[in-house]
Amino acid sequence: MTETALGLYIHWPYCARICPYCDFNVYRARGADDELFAAIMVDLDFWSGKMPGRKLTSIHFGGGTPSLLTPHQIAALIERAAKRFGFHNNIEIGLEANPNDCDGFQGFASAGVNRLSLGVQSFYDDALIALGRDHDGSASRKALDKALGVFERVSIDLIYAREGQSLDAWATELGDALKTGPDHLSLYQLTIEPGTAFDKRVARGDLKPPGENIAEQLFRLTQTVCAEHGFEPYEISNHARPGSDSRHNRLYWEGADWIGIGPGAHGRIGSHATGGRALTETALRPADYIRRVSETGTGSTSSTLSALDEVRERILMGMRISDGLDLARIEQLTGLTVDHVEAARYVEQGWLSISDHRLAFTPEGRLLADGIAAAICP
Ligand SMILES: C[S@@+](CC[C@H](N)C(=O)[O-])C[C@H]1O[C@@H](n2cnc3c(N)ncnc32)[C@H](O)[C@@H]1O
Ligand code: SF4
């Protein structure tokens, strides 16, 4: 059996401004938090001690806004990871950046980052104002141009299904974005998350996101426009030129192993077949994380998923990618498998397909992805 890939996720939870739609584990940045940075270093050392002989296949700096870290800090984390774990050839080192932080791009690349994921969200001023972003369209374009000149691989995040967005307007915006040069796009439908400022505005009637019908049409249009430009929908929200998939994100969908450090980061290691799949989670608040690291050497607590929870998670995540689910592997790892009777029902309806023992959504089935994936779980 080939060695399971191992990724390292580092969560930097601070943002210059908290966006009104966001429910990630984020906090308003009030200057550098050197204590948090130091705690993350200690946690990295802890995990390297737990995984002797395992080299990293990817590192991902996520957030929050990890582009608020200095290039020097990013370099120090990458160097420490290289020293403690070692790197596989072609390691992917990705970083999420906000357009306003583009002055650091050259420094991040010199530090070893080889894939930048740029949160432009839109190239239009009015859309960025509506989303409560702290940059305008020209800052989005400037940051993208800079990123393309500096990094081997560039992805952009766009949010669609915004209030009042027509199909024609999205087709134009997306078509223009696809021509700007990134090799990968993460295209997210605006989701109204409970407890966010947008959620309150919706409750008051001040914000009216598109209904389900329009959202479905926007999703279909997204698939068509991306296909016309040679971008494949390798995951529900992610489109890439052939060969430009995010290897780190694939870890999550393919159920490989990853360590999560920094406040609110999750990890998964192992499988039922190797003695149980560990679920690790860290304290959410930076101060709690720092305290836990100083008391125990790590910010994480760990528990073991039951085989049933493990197989359900593997199905829900694995069905998101267009390659589909490797049924034999799922059974080998967990001793359990999908509900074949339910799956056969969806195959008959044209929403799932099976080939080479892989179960995947058809384009129509993707529209009902979450419900179908849940229904075929044991
Ligand atoms: C964790 S954020 C980090 C990126 C970076 N901080 C930024 O905002 O540019 C990752 C992406 O999630 C998306 N996102 C966050 N909240 C969302 C929501 N409620 N609906 C749709 N997309 C969302 C945005 O596209 C964002 O770029
Ligand atoms: S969308 Fe990005 S910048 Fe905005 S609050 Fe969330 S993580 Fe921070």
Short mmCIF file of C-alpha atoms and ligand atoms in Angstrom, two decimals:
data_model
loop_
_atom_site.label_atom_id
_atom_site.label_comp_id
_atom_site.label_asym_id
_atom_site.label_seq_id
_atom_site.Cartn_x
_atom_site.Cartn_y
_atom_site.Cartn_z
CA MET A 1 0.00 0.00 0.00
CA THR A 2 1.34 3.47 -0.85
CA GLU A 3 2.16 5.75 2.07
CA THR A 4 -0.74 7.99 3.13
CA ALA A 5 -0.16 11.64 2.30
CA LEU A 6 0.44 13.93 5.29
CA GLY A 7 -0.50 17.60 5.30
CA LEU A 8 0.03 20.38 7.82
CA TYR A 9 -2.67 23.03 8.25
CA ILE A 10 -1.70 26.21 10.11
CA HIS A 11 -4.58 28.51 11.11
CA TRP A 12 -3.86 32.21 11.60
CA PRO A 13 -7.12 33.57 13.03
CA TYR A 14 -6.70 37.31 12.66
CA CYS A 15 -8.23 39.59 10.01
CA ALA A 16 -7.88 43.32 9.41
CA ARG A 17 -11.69 43.51 9.31
CA ILE A 18 -14.32 40.86 9.98
CA CYS A 19 -16.50 40.36 6.91
CA PRO A 20 -20.27 40.36 7.60
CA TYR A 21 -20.86 36.94 5.98
CA CYS A 22 -17.96 35.03 7.56
CA ASP A 23 -18.31 32.44 10.33
CA PHE A 24 -14.76 31.07 10.32
CA ASN A 25 -12.78 31.17 13.58
CA VAL A 26 -11.66 34.78 13.17
CA TYR A 27 -10.72 37.72 15.40
CA ARG A 28 -10.00 41.34 14.64
CA ALA A 29 -6.23 41.89 14.35
CA ARG A 30 -4.84 44.29 16.91
CA GLY A 31 -1.17 44.26 16.03
CA ALA A 32 1.18 41.30 15.86
CA ASP A 33 0.48 38.41 18.22
CA ASP A 34 4.00 37.11 18.80
CA GLU A 35 2.82 34.85 21.61
CA LEU A 36 0.46 33.04 19.26
CA PHE A 37 3.19 32.68 16.66
CA ALA A 38 5.54 31.19 19.28
CA ALA A 39 2.81 28.79 20.48
CA ILE A 40 2.23 27.54 16.92
CA MET A 41 5.96 26.82 16.62
CA VAL A 42 5.82 24.75 19.83
CA ASP A 43 2.76 22.87 18.57
CA LEU A 44 4.55 22.10 15.31
CA ASP A 45 7.42 20.57 17.29
CA PHE A 46 4.94 18.53 19.35
CA TRP A 47 3.34 17.00 16.28
CA SER A 48 6.62 16.22 14.57
CA GLY A 49 7.53 14.19 17.66
CA LYS A 50 4.30 12.22 17.28
CA MET A 51 4.87 11.32 13.63
CA PRO A 52 8.44 10.06 13.27
CA GLY A 53 9.47 9.26 9.72
CA ARG A 54 6.43 10.93 8.13
CA LYS A 55 7.35 13.60 5.59
CA LEU A 56 4.94 16.35 4.63
CA THR A 57 3.26 16.37 1.23
CA SER A 58 1.65 19.79 1.75
CA ILE A 59 1.45 22.77 4.07
CA HIS A 60 -1.47 25.16 4.01
CA PHE A 61 -1.59 28.52 5.77
CA GLY A 62 -5.29 29.30 6.23
CA GLY A 63 -7.37 31.65 8.24
CA GLY A 64 -8.42 34.20 9.03
CA THR A 65 -5.77 36.02 7.12
CA PRO A 66 -2.34 34.37 7.21
CA SER A 67 -1.04 37.04 4.82
CA LEU A 68 -1.00 39.26 7.94
CA LEU A 69 2.01 37.21 9.10
CA THR A 70 5.32 38.63 7.94
CA PRO A 71 7.35 36.83 5.25
CA HIS A 72 9.94 36.29 7.97
CA GLN A 73 7.39 34.46 10.16
CA ILE A 74 6.17 32.34 7.23
CA ALA A 75 9.79 31.47 6.40
CA ALA A 76 10.44 30.48 10.02
CA LEU A 77 7.41 28.16 10.08
CA ILE A 78 8.35 26.54 6.77
CA GLU A 79 11.96 26.07 7.86
CA ARG A 80 10.87 24.53 11.16
CA ALA A 81 8.51 22.17 9.35
CA ALA A 82 11.26 21.17 6.91
CA LYS A 83 13.66 20.50 9.75
CA ARG A 84 11.25 18.56 11.96
CA PHE A 85 9.25 16.58 9.38
CA GLY A 86 11.14 16.76 6.10
CA PHE A 87 9.37 17.40 2.80
CA HIS A 88 8.34 15.12 -0.02
CA ASN A 89 9.48 16.19 -3.49
CA ASN A 90 7.04 18.67 -5.00
CA ILE A 91 5.57 19.67 -1.68
CA GLU A 92 2.69 22.13 -2.11
CA ILE A 93 2.99 25.12 0.23
CA GLY A 94 -0.14 27.23 -0.03
CA LEU A 95 -1.14 30.48 1.61
CA GLU A 96 -4.47 32.33 1.69
CA ALA A 97 -4.01 36.05 1.11
CA ASN A 98 -6.15 39.14 1.14
CA PRO A 99 -5.55 41.60 -1.73
CA ASN A 100 -4.46 44.40 0.64
CA ASP A 101 -1.46 42.32 1.72
CA CYS A 102 0.12 42.12 -1.74
CA ASP A 103 3.30 43.91 -0.62
CA GLY A 104 4.30 40.68 1.12
CA PHE A 105 3.88 38.39 -1.92
CA GLN A 106 7.51 38.41 -3.05
CA GLY A 107 8.63 37.69 0.51
CA PHE A 108 6.14 34.81 0.87
CA ALA A 109 7.40 33.26 -2.37
CA SER A 110 11.02 33.61 -1.24
CA ALA A 111 10.01 31.92 2.03
CA GLY A 112 8.88 28.85 0.05
CA VAL A 113 5.17 29.44 -0.63
CA ASN A 114 4.49 28.03 -4.11
CA ARG A 115 0.71 28.42 -4.32
CA LEU A 116 -1.24 31.55 -3.46
CA SER A 117 -4.96 31.52 -2.90
CA LEU A 118 -6.17 35.08 -3.26
CA GLY A 119 -9.46 36.15 -1.70
CA VAL A 120 -10.56 38.67 -4.30
CA GLN A 121 -14.29 37.74 -3.92
CA SER A 122 -15.16 40.06 -6.84
CA PHE A 123 -13.52 42.53 -9.19
CA TYR A 124 -16.44 44.99 -8.93
CA ASP A 125 -16.51 47.89 -6.47
CA ASP A 126 -20.26 47.71 -5.79
CA ALA A 127 -20.09 43.96 -5.06
CA LEU A 128 -17.13 44.40 -2.72
CA ILE A 129 -18.94 47.17 -0.84
CA ALA A 130 -22.03 44.95 -0.54
CA LEU A 131 -19.82 42.14 0.82
CA GLY A 132 -18.27 44.53 3.36
CA ARG A 133 -14.75 43.96 2.04
CA ASP A 134 -11.90 46.31 2.83
CA HIS A 135 -10.58 46.48 -0.75
CA ASP A 136 -11.96 47.66 -4.06
CA GLY A 137 -11.93 46.15 -7.55
CA SER A 138 -8.67 47.79 -8.56
CA ALA A 139 -6.98 46.33 -5.45
CA SER A 140 -8.31 42.89 -6.46
CA ARG A 141 -6.82 43.29 -9.96
CA LYS A 142 -3.53 44.72 -8.74
CA ALA A 143 -3.07 41.89 -6.22
CA LEU A 144 -3.88 39.26 -8.84
CA ASP A 145 -1.39 40.74 -11.33
CA LYS A 146 1.26 40.78 -8.65
CA ALA A 147 0.50 37.22 -7.56
CA LEU A 148 0.69 35.94 -11.15
CA GLY A 149 4.10 37.53 -11.53
CA VAL A 150 5.44 35.99 -8.34
CA PHE A 151 3.92 32.54 -7.69
CA GLU A 152 4.06 29.34 -9.70
CA ARG A 153 0.40 28.66 -8.98
CA VAL A 154 -2.40 31.12 -8.25
CA SER A 155 -6.00 30.52 -7.29
CA ILE A 156 -8.71 33.12 -6.71
CA ASP A 157 -11.80 32.94 -4.50
CA LEU A 158 -15.00 34.51 -5.81
CA ILE A 159 -18.36 34.74 -4.04
CA TYR A 160 -21.46 34.56 -6.23
CA ALA A 161 -25.24 34.32 -5.70
CA ARG A 162 -25.03 37.79 -4.21
CA GLU A 163 -28.13 39.92 -3.70
CA GLY A 164 -29.47 41.17 -7.03
CA GLN A 165 -26.84 39.34 -9.12
CA SER A 166 -28.32 38.36 -12.49
CA LEU A 167 -27.28 35.32 -14.53
CA ASP A 168 -25.88 37.56 -17.26
CA ALA A 169 -23.87 39.63 -14.79
CA TRP A 170 -22.33 36.50 -13.23
CA ALA A 171 -21.54 34.98 -16.64
CA THR A 172 -19.66 38.16 -17.57
CA GLU A 173 -17.87 38.47 -14.22
CA LEU A 174 -16.83 34.81 -14.18
CA GLY A 175 -15.81 34.76 -17.85
CA ASP A 176 -13.63 37.84 -17.28
CA ALA A 177 -12.11 36.32 -14.13
CA LEU A 178 -11.25 33.08 -15.95
CA LYS A 179 -9.32 35.08 -18.55
CA THR A 180 -7.18 36.89 -15.98
CA GLY A 181 -4.67 34.06 -15.63
CA PRO A 182 -5.16 31.97 -12.46
CA ASP A 183 -4.95 28.19 -12.89
CA HIS A 184 -7.55 27.53 -10.19
CA LEU A 185 -10.78 29.13 -8.97
CA SER A 186 -12.72 28.52 -5.77
CA LEU A 187 -16.26 29.65 -6.52
CA TYR A 188 -18.50 29.89 -3.47
CA GLN A 189 -22.20 30.58 -3.41
CA LEU A 190 -22.87 33.19 -0.73
CA THR A 191 -24.05 31.25 2.29
CA ILE A 192 -25.95 33.01 5.06
CA GLU A 193 -24.30 31.54 8.13
CA PRO A 194 -26.20 31.62 11.45
CA GLY A 195 -25.10 34.39 13.80
CA THR A 196 -23.32 36.50 11.17
CA ALA A 197 -24.16 40.15 10.43
CA PHE A 198 -25.66 38.99 7.10
CA ASP A 199 -27.90 36.55 8.95
CA LYS A 200 -29.27 39.42 11.04
CA ARG A 201 -29.81 41.55 7.94
CA VAL A 202 -31.72 38.71 6.27
CA ALA A 203 -33.87 38.31 9.40
CA ARG A 204 -34.67 42.07 9.34
CA GLY A 205 -35.51 41.90 5.63
CA ASP A 206 -32.59 44.22 4.74
CA LEU A 207 -30.79 41.58 2.65
CA LYS A 208 -32.44 39.26 0.16
CA PRO A 209 -30.11 36.60 -1.24
CA PRO A 210 -31.31 34.82 -4.40
CA GLY A 211 -33.85 32.04 -3.90
CA GLU A 212 -33.05 28.37 -4.46
CA ASN A 213 -34.17 28.42 -8.06
CA ILE A 214 -31.83 31.27 -9.07
CA ALA A 215 -29.00 29.79 -6.98
CA GLU A 216 -29.37 26.50 -8.88
CA GLN A 217 -29.28 28.32 -12.22
CA LEU A 218 -26.20 30.24 -11.11
CA PHE A 219 -24.51 26.95 -10.15
CA ARG A 220 -25.30 25.40 -13.56
CA LEU A 221 -24.04 28.52 -15.31
CA THR A 222 -20.83 28.36 -13.29
CA GLN A 223 -20.18 24.82 -14.56
CA THR A 224 -20.84 25.84 -18.17
CA VAL A 225 -18.68 28.97 -18.16
CA CYS A 226 -15.77 27.20 -16.44
CA ALA A 227 -15.95 24.29 -18.91
CA GLU A 228 -15.92 26.72 -21.85
CA HIS A 229 -12.62 28.12 -20.55
CA GLY A 230 -10.98 24.71 -19.96
CA PHE A 231 -11.46 24.64 -16.18
CA GLU A 232 -12.58 21.28 -14.79
CA PRO A 233 -14.97 21.03 -11.83
CA TYR A 234 -12.79 18.66 -9.81
CA GLU A 235 -14.75 19.47 -6.64
CA ILE A 236 -18.15 21.06 -6.06
CA SER A 237 -16.78 24.59 -5.52
CA ASN A 238 -13.35 24.19 -7.11
CA HIS A 239 -12.38 24.41 -10.76
CA ALA A 240 -8.89 24.04 -12.16
CA ARG A 241 -6.97 23.69 -15.36
CA PRO A 242 -5.94 20.04 -15.76
CA GLY A 243 -3.16 19.24 -13.27
CA SER A 244 -3.71 22.37 -11.16
CA ASP A 245 -5.91 20.89 -8.41
CA SER A 246 -5.04 21.91 -4.86
CA ARG A 247 -3.16 18.90 -3.48
CA HIS A 248 -3.70 20.05 0.10
CA ASN A 249 -7.47 20.34 -0.30
CA ARG A 250 -7.50 16.90 -1.89
CA LEU A 251 -6.15 15.54 1.41
CA TYR A 252 -9.41 16.47 3.09
CA TRP A 253 -11.65 15.11 0.38
CA GLU A 254 -9.65 11.92 -0.09
CA GLY A 255 -9.44 11.28 3.65
CA ALA A 256 -5.64 11.30 3.94
CA ASP A 257 -3.88 12.47 7.14
CA TRP A 258 -3.38 16.03 8.23
CA ILE A 259 -2.22 17.85 11.34
CA GLY A 260 -4.03 21.06 12.29
CA ILE A 261 -2.30 23.67 14.44
CA GLY A 262 -3.28 27.21 15.43
CA PRO A 263 -6.57 28.24 17.10
CA GLY A 264 -9.61 26.29 15.91
CA ALA A 265 -7.67 23.96 13.57
CA HIS A 266 -8.82 20.36 13.10
CA GLY A 267 -6.73 17.34 12.15
CA ARG A 268 -7.35 13.72 11.13
CA ILE A 269 -4.81 10.93 11.39
CA GLY A 270 -5.07 7.20 10.70
CA SER A 271 -8.04 4.95 10.02
CA HIS A 272 -10.04 2.18 11.66
CA ALA A 273 -7.70 -0.26 9.87
CA THR A 274 -4.64 1.26 11.59
CA GLY A 275 -6.17 1.36 15.09
CA GLY A 276 -8.62 4.23 14.73
CA ARG A 277 -8.90 7.60 13.03
CA ALA A 278 -7.87 10.37 15.42
CA LEU A 279 -9.84 13.61 15.34
CA THR A 280 -7.81 16.46 16.77
CA GLU A 281 -9.11 19.92 17.58
CA THR A 282 -7.50 22.95 19.12
CA ALA A 283 -8.86 25.65 21.43
CA LEU A 284 -10.76 28.28 19.46
CA ARG A 285 -9.66 31.47 21.18
CA PRO A 286 -6.02 32.53 20.70
CA ALA A 287 -5.51 33.10 24.46
CA ASP A 288 -6.88 29.61 25.29
CA TYR A 289 -4.73 28.05 22.58
CA ILE A 290 -1.60 29.77 23.89
CA ARG A 291 -2.39 28.65 27.45
CA ARG A 292 -3.04 25.07 26.40
CA VAL A 293 0.25 24.94 24.48
CA SER A 294 2.17 26.32 27.45
CA GLU A 295 0.54 23.80 29.82
CA THR A 296 0.62 20.66 27.67
CA GLY A 297 3.02 21.31 24.76
CA THR A 298 0.18 21.23 22.23
CA GLY A 299 -2.99 23.20 21.52
CA SER A 300 -4.83 20.00 20.50
CA THR A 301 -7.04 17.51 22.22
CA SER A 302 -7.58 14.21 20.48
CA SER A 303 -10.40 11.66 20.30
CA THR A 304 -11.03 8.61 18.10
CA LEU A 305 -13.82 8.49 15.55
CA SER A 306 -16.03 5.40 15.63
CA ALA A 307 -15.83 3.30 12.45
CA LEU A 308 -19.35 4.48 11.60
CA ASP A 309 -18.50 8.18 12.02
CA GLU A 310 -15.33 7.63 10.05
CA VAL A 311 -17.06 5.99 7.10
CA ARG A 312 -19.76 8.70 7.08
CA GLU A 313 -17.16 11.43 7.01
CA ARG A 314 -15.21 9.66 4.27
CA ILE A 315 -18.38 9.35 2.18
CA LEU A 316 -19.51 12.96 2.69
CA MET A 317 -16.05 14.35 1.88
CA GLY A 318 -15.11 11.83 -0.82
CA MET A 319 -18.29 12.37 -2.79
CA ARG A 320 -17.41 16.05 -3.24
CA ILE A 321 -14.69 15.32 -5.80
CA SER A 322 -15.46 14.46 -9.39
CA ASP A 323 -13.25 11.32 -9.28
CA GLY A 324 -15.80 9.99 -6.80
CA LEU A 325 -15.42 7.53 -3.99
CA ASP A 326 -13.09 4.53 -4.15
CA LEU A 327 -15.47 1.92 -2.71
CA ALA A 328 -12.81 -0.76 -2.13
CA ARG A 329 -10.58 1.68 -0.26
CA ILE A 330 -13.40 2.86 1.98
CA GLU A 331 -14.15 -0.73 2.92
CA GLN A 332 -10.48 -1.55 3.48
CA LEU A 333 -9.99 1.49 5.76
CA THR A 334 -13.17 1.31 7.80
CA GLY A 335 -14.56 -2.23 7.44
CA LEU A 336 -17.85 -0.56 6.40
CA THR A 337 -19.22 0.61 3.11
CA VAL A 338 -21.89 2.73 1.45
CA ASP A 339 -25.51 1.67 1.49
CA HIS A 340 -25.48 -0.16 -1.85
CA VAL A 341 -29.25 -0.38 -2.11
CA GLU A 342 -29.63 3.39 -1.74
CA ALA A 343 -26.70 4.00 -4.08
CA ALA A 344 -28.25 1.73 -6.74
CA ARG A 345 -31.49 3.70 -6.46
CA TYR A 346 -29.66 6.95 -7.24
CA VAL A 347 -27.71 5.32 -10.07
CA GLU A 348 -31.06 4.31 -11.59
CA GLN A 349 -32.32 7.88 -11.27
CA GLY A 350 -29.27 9.19 -13.10
CA TRP A 351 -27.79 11.08 -10.14
CA LEU A 352 -24.88 8.72 -9.41
CA SER A 353 -22.63 6.66 -11.65
CA ILE A 354 -20.38 3.70 -10.86
CA SER A 355 -17.30 2.85 -12.86
CA ASP A 356 -14.14 0.97 -11.84
CA HIS A 357 -15.57 0.60 -8.33
CA ARG A 358 -15.78 4.37 -7.96
CA LEU A 359 -19.06 6.02 -7.09
CA ALA A 360 -19.44 9.57 -8.39
CA PHE A 361 -22.12 12.18 -8.96
CA THR A 362 -23.42 12.84 -12.44
CA PRO A 363 -23.65 16.59 -13.27
CA GLU A 364 -27.37 16.51 -12.33
CA GLY A 365 -26.65 14.63 -9.09
CA ARG A 366 -24.18 17.33 -8.02
CA LEU A 367 -27.08 19.72 -7.55
CA LEU A 368 -28.36 17.44 -4.77
CA ALA A 369 -24.92 16.48 -3.51
CA ASP A 370 -25.28 16.83 0.25
CA GLY A 371 -28.64 15.06 0.48
CA ILE A 372 -27.58 12.11 -1.69
CA ALA A 373 -24.22 11.71 0.07
CA ALA A 374 -26.03 11.60 3.42
CA ALA A 375 -28.58 9.08 2.10
CA ILE A 376 -25.97 6.52 0.98
CA CYS A 377 -24.18 6.51 4.36
CA PRO A 378 -24.63 3.29 6.36
C1 LIG B 1 -11.49 31.52 5.29
S1 LIG B 1 -11.66 32.57 3.96
C2 LIG B 1 -9.95 33.03 3.91
C3 LIG B 1 -9.57 33.93 2.81
C4 LIG B 1 -9.27 35.38 3.12
N1 LIG B 1 -9.30 35.67 4.51
C5 LIG B 1 -10.26 36.27 2.43
O1 LIG B 1 -11.33 36.47 2.95
O2 LIG B 1 -9.93 36.77 1.37
C6 LIG B 1 -11.83 31.49 2.59
C7 LIG B 1 -12.92 31.85 1.61
O3 LIG B 1 -14.17 31.43 2.07
C8 LIG B 1 -15.16 32.14 1.36
N2 LIG B 1 -16.27 32.41 2.29
C9 LIG B 1 -16.19 32.73 3.59
N3 LIG B 1 -17.44 32.86 4.10
C10 LIG B 1 -18.32 32.62 3.10
C11 LIG B 1 -19.76 32.61 3.00
N4 LIG B 1 -20.54 32.88 4.04
N5 LIG B 1 -20.31 32.32 1.80
C12 LIG B 1 -19.53 32.02 0.74
N6 LIG B 1 -18.18 32.04 0.78
C13 LIG B 1 -17.58 32.33 1.94
C14 LIG B 1 -14.52 33.38 0.79
O4 LIG B 1 -14.50 33.29 -0.60
C15 LIG B 1 -13.10 33.31 1.32
O5 LIG B 1 -12.16 33.77 0.41
S1 SF4 B 2 -13.76 36.21 4.77
FE1 SF4 B 2 -11.56 36.16 5.10
S2 SF4 B 2 -11.02 38.30 5.65
FE2 SF4 B 2 -13.21 38.12 5.87
S3 SF4 B 2 -13.49 37.64 8.04
FE3 SF4 B 2 -13.49 35.69 6.92
S4 SF4 B 2 -11.40 34.97 6.99
FE4 SF4 B 2 -11.39 37.17 7.56
#
